[in-house]
Coordinates of C-alpha atoms and ligand atoms in Angstrom, one line a residue:
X1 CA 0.0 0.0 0.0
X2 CA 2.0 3.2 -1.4
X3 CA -0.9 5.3 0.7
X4 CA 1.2 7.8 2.8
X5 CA -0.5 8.2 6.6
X6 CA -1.5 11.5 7.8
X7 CA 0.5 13.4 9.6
X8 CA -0.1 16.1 11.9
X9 CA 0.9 19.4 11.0
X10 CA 3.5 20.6 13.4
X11 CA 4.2 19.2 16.9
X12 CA 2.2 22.3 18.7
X13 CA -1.1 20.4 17.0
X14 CA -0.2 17.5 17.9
X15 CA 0.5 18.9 21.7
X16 CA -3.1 20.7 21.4
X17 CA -4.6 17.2 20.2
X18 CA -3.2 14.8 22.7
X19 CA -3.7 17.3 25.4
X20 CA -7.3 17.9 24.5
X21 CA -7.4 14.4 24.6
X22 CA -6.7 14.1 27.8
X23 CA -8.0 17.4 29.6
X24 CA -11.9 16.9 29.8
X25 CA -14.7 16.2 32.4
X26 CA -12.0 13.7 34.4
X27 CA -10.5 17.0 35.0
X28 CA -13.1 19.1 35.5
X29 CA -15.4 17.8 37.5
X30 CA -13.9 14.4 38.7
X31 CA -10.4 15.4 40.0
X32 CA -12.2 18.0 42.9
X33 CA -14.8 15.3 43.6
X34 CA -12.2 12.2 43.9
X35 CA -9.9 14.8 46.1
X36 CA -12.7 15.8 48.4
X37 CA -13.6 12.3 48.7
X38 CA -10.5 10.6 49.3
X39 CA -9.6 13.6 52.3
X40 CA -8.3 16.5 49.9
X41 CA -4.6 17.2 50.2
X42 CA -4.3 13.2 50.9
X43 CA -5.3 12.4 47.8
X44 CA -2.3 14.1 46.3
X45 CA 0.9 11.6 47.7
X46 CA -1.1 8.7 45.9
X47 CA -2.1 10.6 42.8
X48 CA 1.5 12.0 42.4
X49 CA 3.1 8.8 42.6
X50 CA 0.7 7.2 40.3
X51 CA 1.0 10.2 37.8
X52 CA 5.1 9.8 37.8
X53 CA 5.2 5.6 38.4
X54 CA 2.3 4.5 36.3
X55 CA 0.7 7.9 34.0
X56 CA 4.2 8.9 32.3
X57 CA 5.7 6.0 31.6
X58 CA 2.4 4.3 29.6
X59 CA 2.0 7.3 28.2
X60 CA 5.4 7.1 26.7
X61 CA 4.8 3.2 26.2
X62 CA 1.9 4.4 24.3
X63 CA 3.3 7.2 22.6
X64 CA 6.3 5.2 21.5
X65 CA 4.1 1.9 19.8
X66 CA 2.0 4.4 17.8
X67 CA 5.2 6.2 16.2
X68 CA 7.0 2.8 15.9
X69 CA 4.5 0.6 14.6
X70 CA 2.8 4.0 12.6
X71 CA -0.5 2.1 13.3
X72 CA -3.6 2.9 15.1
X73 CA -4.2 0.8 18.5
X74 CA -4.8 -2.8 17.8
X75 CA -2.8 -3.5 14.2
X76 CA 0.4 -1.8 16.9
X77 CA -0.5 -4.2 19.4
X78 CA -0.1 -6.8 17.0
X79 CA 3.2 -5.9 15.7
X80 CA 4.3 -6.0 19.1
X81 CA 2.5 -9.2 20.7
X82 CA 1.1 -11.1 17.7
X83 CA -2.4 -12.0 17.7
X84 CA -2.6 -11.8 21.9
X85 CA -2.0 -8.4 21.5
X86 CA -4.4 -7.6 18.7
X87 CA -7.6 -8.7 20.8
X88 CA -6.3 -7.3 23.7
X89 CA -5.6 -3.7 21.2
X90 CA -9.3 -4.5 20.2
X91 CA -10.3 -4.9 23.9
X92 CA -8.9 -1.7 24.9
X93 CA -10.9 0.0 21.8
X94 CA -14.0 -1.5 22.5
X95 CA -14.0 -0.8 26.0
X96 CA -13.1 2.7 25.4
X97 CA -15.9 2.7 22.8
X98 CA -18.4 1.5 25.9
X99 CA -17.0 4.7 27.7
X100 CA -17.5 7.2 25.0
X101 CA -21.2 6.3 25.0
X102 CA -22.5 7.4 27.9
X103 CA -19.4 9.9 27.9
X104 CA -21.4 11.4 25.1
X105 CA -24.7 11.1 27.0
X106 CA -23.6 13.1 29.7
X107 CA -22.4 15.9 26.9
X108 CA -25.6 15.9 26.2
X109 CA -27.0 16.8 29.7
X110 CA -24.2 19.5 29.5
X111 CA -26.0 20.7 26.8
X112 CA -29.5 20.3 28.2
X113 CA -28.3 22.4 31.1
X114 CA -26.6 25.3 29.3
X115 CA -30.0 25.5 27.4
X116 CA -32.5 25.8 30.6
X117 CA -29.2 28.3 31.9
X118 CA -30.1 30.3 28.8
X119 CA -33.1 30.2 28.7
X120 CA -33.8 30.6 32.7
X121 CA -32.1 33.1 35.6
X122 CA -30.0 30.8 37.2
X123 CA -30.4 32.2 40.8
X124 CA -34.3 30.5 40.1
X125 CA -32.8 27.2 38.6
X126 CA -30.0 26.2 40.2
X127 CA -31.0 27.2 43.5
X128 CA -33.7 24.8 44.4
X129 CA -36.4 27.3 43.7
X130 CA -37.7 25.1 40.7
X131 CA -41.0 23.1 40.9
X132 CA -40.2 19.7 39.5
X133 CA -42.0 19.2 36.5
X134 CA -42.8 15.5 36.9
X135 CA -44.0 12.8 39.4
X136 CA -44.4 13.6 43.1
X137 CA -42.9 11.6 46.0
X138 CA -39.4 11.4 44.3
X139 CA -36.6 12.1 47.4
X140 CA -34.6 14.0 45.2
X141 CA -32.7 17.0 47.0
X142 CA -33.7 20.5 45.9
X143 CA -30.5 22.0 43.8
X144 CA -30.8 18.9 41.7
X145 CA -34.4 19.7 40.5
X146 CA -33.8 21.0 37.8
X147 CA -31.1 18.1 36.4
X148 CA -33.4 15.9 37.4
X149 CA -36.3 17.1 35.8
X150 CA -34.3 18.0 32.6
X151 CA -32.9 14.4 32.1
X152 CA -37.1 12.5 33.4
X153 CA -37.5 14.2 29.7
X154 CA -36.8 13.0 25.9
X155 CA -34.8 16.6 25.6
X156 CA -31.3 15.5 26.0
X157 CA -32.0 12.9 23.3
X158 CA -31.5 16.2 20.9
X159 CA -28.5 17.0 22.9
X160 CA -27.0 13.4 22.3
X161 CA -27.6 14.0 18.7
X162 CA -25.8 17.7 18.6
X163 CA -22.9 16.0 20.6
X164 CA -22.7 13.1 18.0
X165 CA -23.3 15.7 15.1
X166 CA -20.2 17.5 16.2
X167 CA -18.0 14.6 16.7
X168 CA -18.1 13.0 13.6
X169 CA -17.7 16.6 11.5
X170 CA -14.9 17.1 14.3
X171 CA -13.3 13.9 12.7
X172 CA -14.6 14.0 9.6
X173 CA -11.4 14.9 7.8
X174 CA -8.7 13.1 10.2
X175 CA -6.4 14.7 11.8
X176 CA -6.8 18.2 9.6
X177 CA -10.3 18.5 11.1
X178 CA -8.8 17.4 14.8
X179 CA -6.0 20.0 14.8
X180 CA -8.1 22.7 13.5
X181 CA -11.0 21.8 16.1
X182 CA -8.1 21.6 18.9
X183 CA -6.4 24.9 18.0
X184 CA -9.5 26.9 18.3
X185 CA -11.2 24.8 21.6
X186 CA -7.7 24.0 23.8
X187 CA -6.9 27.3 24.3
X188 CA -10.5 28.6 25.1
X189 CA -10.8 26.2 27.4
X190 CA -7.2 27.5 29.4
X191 CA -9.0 30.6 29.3
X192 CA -12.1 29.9 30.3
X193 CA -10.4 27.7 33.3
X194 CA -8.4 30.9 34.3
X195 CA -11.5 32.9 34.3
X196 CA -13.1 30.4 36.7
X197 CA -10.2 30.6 38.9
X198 CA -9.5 34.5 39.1
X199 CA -13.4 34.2 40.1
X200 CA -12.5 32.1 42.7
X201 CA -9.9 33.1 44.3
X202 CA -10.9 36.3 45.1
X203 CA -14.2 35.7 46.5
X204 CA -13.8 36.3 50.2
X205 CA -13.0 33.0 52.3
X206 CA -12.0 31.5 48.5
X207 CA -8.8 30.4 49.7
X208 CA -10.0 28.2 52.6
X209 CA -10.8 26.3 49.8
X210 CA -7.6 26.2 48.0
X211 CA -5.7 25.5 51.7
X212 CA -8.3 22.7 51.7
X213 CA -7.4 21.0 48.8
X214 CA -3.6 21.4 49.5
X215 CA -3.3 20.2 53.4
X216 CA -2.3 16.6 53.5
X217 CA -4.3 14.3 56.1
X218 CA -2.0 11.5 56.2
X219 CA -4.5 9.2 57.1
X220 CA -5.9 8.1 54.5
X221 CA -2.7 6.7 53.3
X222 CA -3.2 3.4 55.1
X223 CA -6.5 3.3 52.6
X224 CA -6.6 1.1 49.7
X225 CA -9.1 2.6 48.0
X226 CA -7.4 6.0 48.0
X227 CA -4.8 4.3 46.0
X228 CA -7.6 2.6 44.0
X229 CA -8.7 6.0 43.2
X230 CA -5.9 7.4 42.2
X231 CA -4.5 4.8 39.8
X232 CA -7.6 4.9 37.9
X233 CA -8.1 8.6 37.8
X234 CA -4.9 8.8 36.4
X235 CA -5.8 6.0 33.5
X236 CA -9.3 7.9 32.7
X237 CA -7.3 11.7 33.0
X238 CA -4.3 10.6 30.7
X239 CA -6.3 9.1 28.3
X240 CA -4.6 5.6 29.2
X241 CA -6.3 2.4 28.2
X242 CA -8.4 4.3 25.3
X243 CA -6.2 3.5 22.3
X244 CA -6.2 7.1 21.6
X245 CA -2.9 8.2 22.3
X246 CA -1.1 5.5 20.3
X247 CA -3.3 6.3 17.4
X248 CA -2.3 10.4 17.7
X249 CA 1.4 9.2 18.0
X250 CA 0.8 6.7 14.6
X251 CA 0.3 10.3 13.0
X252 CA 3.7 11.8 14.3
X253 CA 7.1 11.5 12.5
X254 CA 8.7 8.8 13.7
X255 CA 12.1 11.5 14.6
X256 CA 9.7 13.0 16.8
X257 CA 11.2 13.4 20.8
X258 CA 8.4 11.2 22.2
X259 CA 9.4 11.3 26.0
X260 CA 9.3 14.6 26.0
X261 CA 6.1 14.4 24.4
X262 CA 4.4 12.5 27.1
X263 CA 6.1 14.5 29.7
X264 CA 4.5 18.0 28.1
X265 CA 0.4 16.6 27.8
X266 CA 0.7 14.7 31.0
X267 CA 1.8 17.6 32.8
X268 CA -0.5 19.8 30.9
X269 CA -3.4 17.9 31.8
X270 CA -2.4 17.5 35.4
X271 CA -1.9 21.7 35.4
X272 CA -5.4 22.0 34.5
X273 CA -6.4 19.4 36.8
X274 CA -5.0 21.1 40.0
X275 CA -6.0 25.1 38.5
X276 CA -9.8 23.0 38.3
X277 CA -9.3 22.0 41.8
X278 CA -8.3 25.1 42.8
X279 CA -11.2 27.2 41.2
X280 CA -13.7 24.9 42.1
X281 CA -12.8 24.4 45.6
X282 CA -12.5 28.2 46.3
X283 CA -15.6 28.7 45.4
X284 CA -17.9 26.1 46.8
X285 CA -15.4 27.0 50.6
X286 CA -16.5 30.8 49.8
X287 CA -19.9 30.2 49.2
X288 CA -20.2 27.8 51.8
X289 CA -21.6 24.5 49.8
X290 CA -20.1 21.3 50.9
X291 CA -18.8 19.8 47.6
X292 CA -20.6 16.2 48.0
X293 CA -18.2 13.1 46.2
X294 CA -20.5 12.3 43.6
X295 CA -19.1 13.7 40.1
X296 CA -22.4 13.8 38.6
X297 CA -23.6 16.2 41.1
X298 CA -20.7 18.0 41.6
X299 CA -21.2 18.5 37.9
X300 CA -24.8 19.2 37.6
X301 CA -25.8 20.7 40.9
X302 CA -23.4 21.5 43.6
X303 CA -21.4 23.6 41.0
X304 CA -24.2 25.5 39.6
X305 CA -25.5 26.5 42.8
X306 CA -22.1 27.7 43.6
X307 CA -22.6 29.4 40.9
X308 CA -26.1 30.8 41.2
X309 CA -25.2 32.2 44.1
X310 CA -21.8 34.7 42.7
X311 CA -22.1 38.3 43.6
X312 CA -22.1 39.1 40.2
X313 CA -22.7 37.7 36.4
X314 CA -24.0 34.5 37.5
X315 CA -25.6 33.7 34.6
X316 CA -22.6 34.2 32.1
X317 CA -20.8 32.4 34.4
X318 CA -22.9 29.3 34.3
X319 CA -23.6 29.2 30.4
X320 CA -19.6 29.5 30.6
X321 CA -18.9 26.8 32.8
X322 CA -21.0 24.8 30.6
X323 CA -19.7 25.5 27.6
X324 CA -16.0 25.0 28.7
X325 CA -17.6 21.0 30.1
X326 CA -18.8 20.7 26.8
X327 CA -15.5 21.9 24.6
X328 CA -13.3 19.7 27.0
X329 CA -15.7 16.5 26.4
X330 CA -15.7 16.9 23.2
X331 CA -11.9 17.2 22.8
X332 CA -11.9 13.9 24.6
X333 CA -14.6 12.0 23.0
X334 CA -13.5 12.8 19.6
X335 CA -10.2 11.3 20.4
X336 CA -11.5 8.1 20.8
X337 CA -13.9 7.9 17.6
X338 CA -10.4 9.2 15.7
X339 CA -9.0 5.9 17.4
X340 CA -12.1 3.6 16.7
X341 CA -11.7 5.1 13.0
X342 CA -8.3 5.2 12.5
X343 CA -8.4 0.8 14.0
X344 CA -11.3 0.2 11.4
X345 CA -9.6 1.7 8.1
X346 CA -6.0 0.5 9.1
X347 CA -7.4 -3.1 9.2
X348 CA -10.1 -3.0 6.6
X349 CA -9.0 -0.1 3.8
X350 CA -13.0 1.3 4.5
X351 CA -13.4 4.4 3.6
X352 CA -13.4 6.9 6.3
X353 CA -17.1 8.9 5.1
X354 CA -18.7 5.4 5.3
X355 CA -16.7 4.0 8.6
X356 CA -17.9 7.1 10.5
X357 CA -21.3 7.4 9.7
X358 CA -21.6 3.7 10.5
X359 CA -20.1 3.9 13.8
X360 CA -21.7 7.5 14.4
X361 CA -25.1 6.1 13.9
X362 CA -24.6 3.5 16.4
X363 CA -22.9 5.4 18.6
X364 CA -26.1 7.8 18.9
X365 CA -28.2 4.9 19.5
X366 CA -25.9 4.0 22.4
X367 CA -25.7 7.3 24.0
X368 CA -29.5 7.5 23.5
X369 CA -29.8 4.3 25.9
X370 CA -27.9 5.9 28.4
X371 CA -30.4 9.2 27.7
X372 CA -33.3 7.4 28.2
X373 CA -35.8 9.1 30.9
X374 CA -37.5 8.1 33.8
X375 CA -39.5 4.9 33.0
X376 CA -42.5 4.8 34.6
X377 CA -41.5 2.0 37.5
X378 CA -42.0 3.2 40.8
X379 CA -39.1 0.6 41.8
X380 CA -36.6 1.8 39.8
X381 CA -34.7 3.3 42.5
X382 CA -33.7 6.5 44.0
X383 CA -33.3 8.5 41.0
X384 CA -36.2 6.6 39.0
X385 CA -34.2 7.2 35.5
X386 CA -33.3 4.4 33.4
X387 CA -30.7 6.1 31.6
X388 CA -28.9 7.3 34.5
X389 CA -29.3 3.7 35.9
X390 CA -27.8 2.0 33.1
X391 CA -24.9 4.2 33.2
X392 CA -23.6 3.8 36.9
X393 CA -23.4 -0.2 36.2
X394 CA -21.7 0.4 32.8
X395 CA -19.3 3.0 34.1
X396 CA -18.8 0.2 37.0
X397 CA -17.3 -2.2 34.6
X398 CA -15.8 -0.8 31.8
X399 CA -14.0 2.1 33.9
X400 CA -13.0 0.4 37.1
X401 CA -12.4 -2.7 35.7
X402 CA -11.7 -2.4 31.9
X403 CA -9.3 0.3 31.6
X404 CA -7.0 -1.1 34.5
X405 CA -7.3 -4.6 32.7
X406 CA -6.1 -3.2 29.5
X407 CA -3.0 -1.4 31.2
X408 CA -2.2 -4.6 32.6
X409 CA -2.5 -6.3 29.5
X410 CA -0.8 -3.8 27.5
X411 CA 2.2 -3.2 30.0
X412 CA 2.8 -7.5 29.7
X413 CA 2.0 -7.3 25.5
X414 CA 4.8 -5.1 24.8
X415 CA 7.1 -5.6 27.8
X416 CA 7.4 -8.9 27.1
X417 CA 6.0 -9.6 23.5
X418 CA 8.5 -7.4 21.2
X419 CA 9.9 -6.5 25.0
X420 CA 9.9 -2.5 25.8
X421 CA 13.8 -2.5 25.2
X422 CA 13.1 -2.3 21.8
X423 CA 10.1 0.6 21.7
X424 CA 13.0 2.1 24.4
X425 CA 16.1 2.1 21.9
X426 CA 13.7 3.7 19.3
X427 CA 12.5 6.4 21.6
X428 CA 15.8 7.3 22.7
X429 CA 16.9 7.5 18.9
X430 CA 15.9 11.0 19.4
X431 CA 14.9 12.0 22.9
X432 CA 16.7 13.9 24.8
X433 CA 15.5 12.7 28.0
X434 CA 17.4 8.9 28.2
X435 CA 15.3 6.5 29.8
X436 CA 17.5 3.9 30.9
X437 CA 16.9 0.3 32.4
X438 CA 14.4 1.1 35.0
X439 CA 11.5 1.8 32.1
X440 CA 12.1 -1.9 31.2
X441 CA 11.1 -2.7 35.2
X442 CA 8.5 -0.4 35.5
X443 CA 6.4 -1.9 32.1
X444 CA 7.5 -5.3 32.6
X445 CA 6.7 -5.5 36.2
X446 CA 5.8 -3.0 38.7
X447 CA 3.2 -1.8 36.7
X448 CA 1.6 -4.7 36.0
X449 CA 2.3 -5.7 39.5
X450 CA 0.8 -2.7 40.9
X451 CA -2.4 -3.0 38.3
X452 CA -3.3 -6.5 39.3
X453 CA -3.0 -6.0 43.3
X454 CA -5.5 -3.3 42.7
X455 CA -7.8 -5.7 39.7
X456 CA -7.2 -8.4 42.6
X457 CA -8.6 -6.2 46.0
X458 CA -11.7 -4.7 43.2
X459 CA -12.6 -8.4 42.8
X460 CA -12.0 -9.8 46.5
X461 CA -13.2 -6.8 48.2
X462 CA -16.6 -8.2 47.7
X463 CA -17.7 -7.4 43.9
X464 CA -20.7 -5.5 45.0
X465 CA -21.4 -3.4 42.7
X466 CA -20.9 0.4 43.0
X467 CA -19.0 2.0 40.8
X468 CA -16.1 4.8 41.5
X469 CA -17.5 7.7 40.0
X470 CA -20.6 9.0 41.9
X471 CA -22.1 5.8 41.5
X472 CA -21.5 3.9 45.1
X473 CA -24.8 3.3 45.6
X474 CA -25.7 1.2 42.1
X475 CA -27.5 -1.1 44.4
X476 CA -29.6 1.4 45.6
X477 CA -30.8 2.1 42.3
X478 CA -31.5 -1.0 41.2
X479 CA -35.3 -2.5 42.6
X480 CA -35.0 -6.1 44.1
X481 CA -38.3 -7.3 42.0
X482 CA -39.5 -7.6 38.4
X483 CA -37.7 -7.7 35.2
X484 CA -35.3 -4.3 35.9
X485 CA -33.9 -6.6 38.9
X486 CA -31.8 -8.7 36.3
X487 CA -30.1 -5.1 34.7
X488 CA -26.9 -5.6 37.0
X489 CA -26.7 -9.1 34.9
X490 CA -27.4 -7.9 31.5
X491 CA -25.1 -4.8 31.3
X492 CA -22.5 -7.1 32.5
X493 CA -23.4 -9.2 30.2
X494 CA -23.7 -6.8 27.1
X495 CA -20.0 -5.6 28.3
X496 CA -18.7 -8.8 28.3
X497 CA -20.0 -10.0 24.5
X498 CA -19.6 -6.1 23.2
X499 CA -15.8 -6.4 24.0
X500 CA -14.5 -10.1 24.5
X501 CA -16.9 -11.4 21.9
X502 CA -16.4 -8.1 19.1
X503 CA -12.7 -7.6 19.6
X504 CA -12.7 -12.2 19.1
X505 CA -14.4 -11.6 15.9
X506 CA -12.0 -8.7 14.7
X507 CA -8.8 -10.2 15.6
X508 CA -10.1 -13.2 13.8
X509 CA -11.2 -11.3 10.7
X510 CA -8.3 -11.2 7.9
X511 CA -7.1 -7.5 7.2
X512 CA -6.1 -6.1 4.0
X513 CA -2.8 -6.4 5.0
X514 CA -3.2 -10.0 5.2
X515 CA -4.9 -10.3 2.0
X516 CA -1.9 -8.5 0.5
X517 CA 0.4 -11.1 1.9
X518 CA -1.6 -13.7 0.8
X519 CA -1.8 -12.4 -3.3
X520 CA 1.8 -11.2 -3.3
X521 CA 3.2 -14.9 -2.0
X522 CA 1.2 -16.6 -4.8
X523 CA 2.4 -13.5 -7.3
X524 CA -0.8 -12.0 -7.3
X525 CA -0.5 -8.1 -7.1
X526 CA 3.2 -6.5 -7.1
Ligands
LIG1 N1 -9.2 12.0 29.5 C1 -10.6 12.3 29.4 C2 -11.0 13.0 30.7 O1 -10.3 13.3 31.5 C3 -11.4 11.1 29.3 C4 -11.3 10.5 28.0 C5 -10.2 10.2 27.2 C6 -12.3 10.1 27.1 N2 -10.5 9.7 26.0 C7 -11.8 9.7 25.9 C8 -13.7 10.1 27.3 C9 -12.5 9.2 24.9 C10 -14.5 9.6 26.3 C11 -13.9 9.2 25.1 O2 -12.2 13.4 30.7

């Protein structure tokens, strides 16, 4: 195939891309909410360790396959780790692809609530002042009113279709569409982010907040889960365990300084994570609102009625806060369909106009699943919404168990498939920062050491299921009786088939490049 691969068109887009990649509602909203949870400056010893032990160094691993093996995710895996490593590449897509579903879905609820922010004064809306539109005798707490209310309707079904409608023109065009989408959106979001944070800070009492968030309680140390948390944060926040960044690299000259590449986005993401700590937890201290765990709600209520209540410009401040949610997920989610795309057409030849509307199509039915409203079962649960039902035991499996399974899998694929000596020599070809023998023992063994202690504990520590993010209390939602009773079973189910059972059938399926192989040994073609 004589087919040249696209390229990016100077490092700084490529920076923009991966970066965008990586900064989006993980940082946003689920970095302050995992820190308050896990005890505030605690949180940080864990997360700093993970972000230098495990974050950098895959991010180089996965940085250095995609420039090496110039192929998206699961073609690189197999160049590395034969046809192991394809279904696990596959796996990792897949699972990603389960993510970016209801990912989506709650892009759309973004945009649902920027619209009742426009179209409503927020100090009315956000405030708890709002009478819910639908069924009585639902304990729902006041600020959340009008989320809830918003998402018992078929509304954010239109919001799941602008989200999708964006993606795929996003990535319509490869990597020329992605890097002019990212030069325009990566640095409105900074800006935005430094708006927030000015606003902050200088409320009166805002820097309780900030000391807050910064004062260690060594406590919490002795506390797996605090370690749990952080190791996955820092999967979901780097972009680890998508596929996405190895497919970004497969579009970089392979001269290009790839440590020094993953040292610039991680830190880059984890500078907007702490300046998104800091704004948000200035403000919730200064306005006195206790900034619950739950990401959702951090998100969708505790947030905007911090907001609601600013001295001044409220409502521009909520339609922005919104906006920048919705150009950071969409940064992020369009990462992953360039990945899913990118894995289709190097293994297939499709074209890309047919691959993405295929995949876009389904990928709007999936998000509208997780969009669907209340149904009208009085045991469904607290929140009585399908959708948002659906999505805690999704998020359960495919983000506490599926992205640290791939890193595993991926760590032991490469470390000891093609062995990460070799993707070391060809990074160091040209990076100024020499990484020596210890990358070798981080990817061939304390990673995946670390990894399967924590897959281990998830499974033995009773697999009850609760999800990390905001959704410890699946079981609650869930009613005991009737046919909902068996979802727990079905999404696991529908996890299990959609990426054991698809990525099976892919890795078995022959690729073009095979086909080639085949014609030119019998003299066919060349
Ligand atoms: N890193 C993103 C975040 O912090 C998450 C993410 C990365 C993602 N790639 C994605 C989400 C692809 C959906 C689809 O929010």
């Amino acid at each position: 195939m004589s087919e040249t691969r696209a390229q990016w068109k100077s490092k700084f887009g490529f920076i923009l891309a991966a970066s965008g990649s990586a900064i989006g509602l993980g940082n946003i909203v689920f970095f302050p909410a995992n820190a308050y949870k896990y005890g505030g400056g605690a949180f940080y010893l864990p997360y700093f360790i993970a972000l230098f032990l495990v974050g950098i160094p895959v991010m180089i691993l996965e940085f250095g396959l995609g420039a090496w093996a110039k192929k998206s995710f699961p073609l690189a895996m197999r160049q590395a780790g034969g046809k192991a490593g394809e279904f696990a590449g596959w796996f990792a897509i897949l699972n990603a692809a389960f993510i970016t579903l209801y990912y989506v879905t709650i892009l759309g609820w973004v945009v649902g609530m920027a619209g009742e922010a426009l179209a409503n004064p927020v100090n009315e809306i956000f405030m708890g002042k709002t009478k819910l539109a639908w069924g009585a005798g639902m304990q729902i707490p006041n600020p959340a009113g009008t989320f809830f209310a918003m998402i018992s309707t078929w509304l954010p079904m239109a919001g799941v279709l602008f989200v999708w409608l964006l993606n795929g023109l996003l990535v319509s065009k490869g990597t020329k569409t992605i890097e002019a989408a990212v030069k325009i959106f990566v640095p409105l979001m900074w800006l935005t982010m430094i708006i927030l944070i000015v606003r902050g800070v200088t409320l009166p009492g805002g820097m309780d907040g900030v000391s807050y968030l910064f004062s260690p309680d060594l406590n919490v140390l002795g506390r797996m889960d605090v370690w749990k948390g952080a190791m996955s944060q820092m999967f979901f926040t780097l972009s680890l365990g998508f596929g996405v960044m190895t497919a970004y690299a497969s579009y970089l000259p392979k001269k290009s300084d790839h440590s020094h590449n993953a040292f610039t986005t991680s830190l880059l993401n984890c500078g907007f994570e702490w300046i998104a700590g800091v704004a948000i937890f200035s403000m919730l201290f200064a306005l006195s609102i206790q900034p619950k765990a739950s990401t959702l709600s951090m998100m969708f209520f505790i947030v905007p009625q911090g907001i609601a209540k600013l001295p001044m410009g409220a409502q521009a401040f909520a339609i922005g806060f919104f906006f920048l949610l919705l150009i950071a997920g969409l940064t992020s989610s369009i990462s992953l369909v360039e990945a899913l795309v990118a894995a289709m057409q190097d293994k297939f030849k499709l074209s890309r106009a047919k691959t993405l509307a295929f995949f876009g199509i389904l990928g709007f039915l999936g998000s509208a699943a997780f969009a669907l409203p209340k149904v009208i079962d009085p045991g469904l649960g607290s929140n009585g919404t399908l959708g948002l039902t659906l999505l805690d035991l999704m998020d359960h499996w495919a983000f506490s168990y599926g992205l640290l399974i791939v890193g595993l899998v991926e760590c032991l694929v490469i470390g000891w498939g093609i062995g990460s000596h070799r993707i070391r020599d060809f990074i160091n070809q040209n990076s100024k920062f020499h990484l020596g023998r210890w990358f070798d023992v981080l990817i061939k063994f304390l990673i995946p050491l670390l990894l399967a202690v924590i897959l281990l504990m998830n499974i033995v520590q009773g697999e009850v299921l609760g999800g990390l993010y905001g959704s410890s209390a699946v079981t609650n939602y869930v009613p005991k009786g009737g046919i909902l009773s068996s979802l727990p079973v079905i999404i696991l189910f529908v996890w299990l088939l959609g990426t054991l059972g698809l990525a099976f059938l892919l890795t078995r399926a022959k690729g073009v490049d095979e086909v080639d192989a085949v014609c030119s040994e019998e003299g066919g073609m060349q």
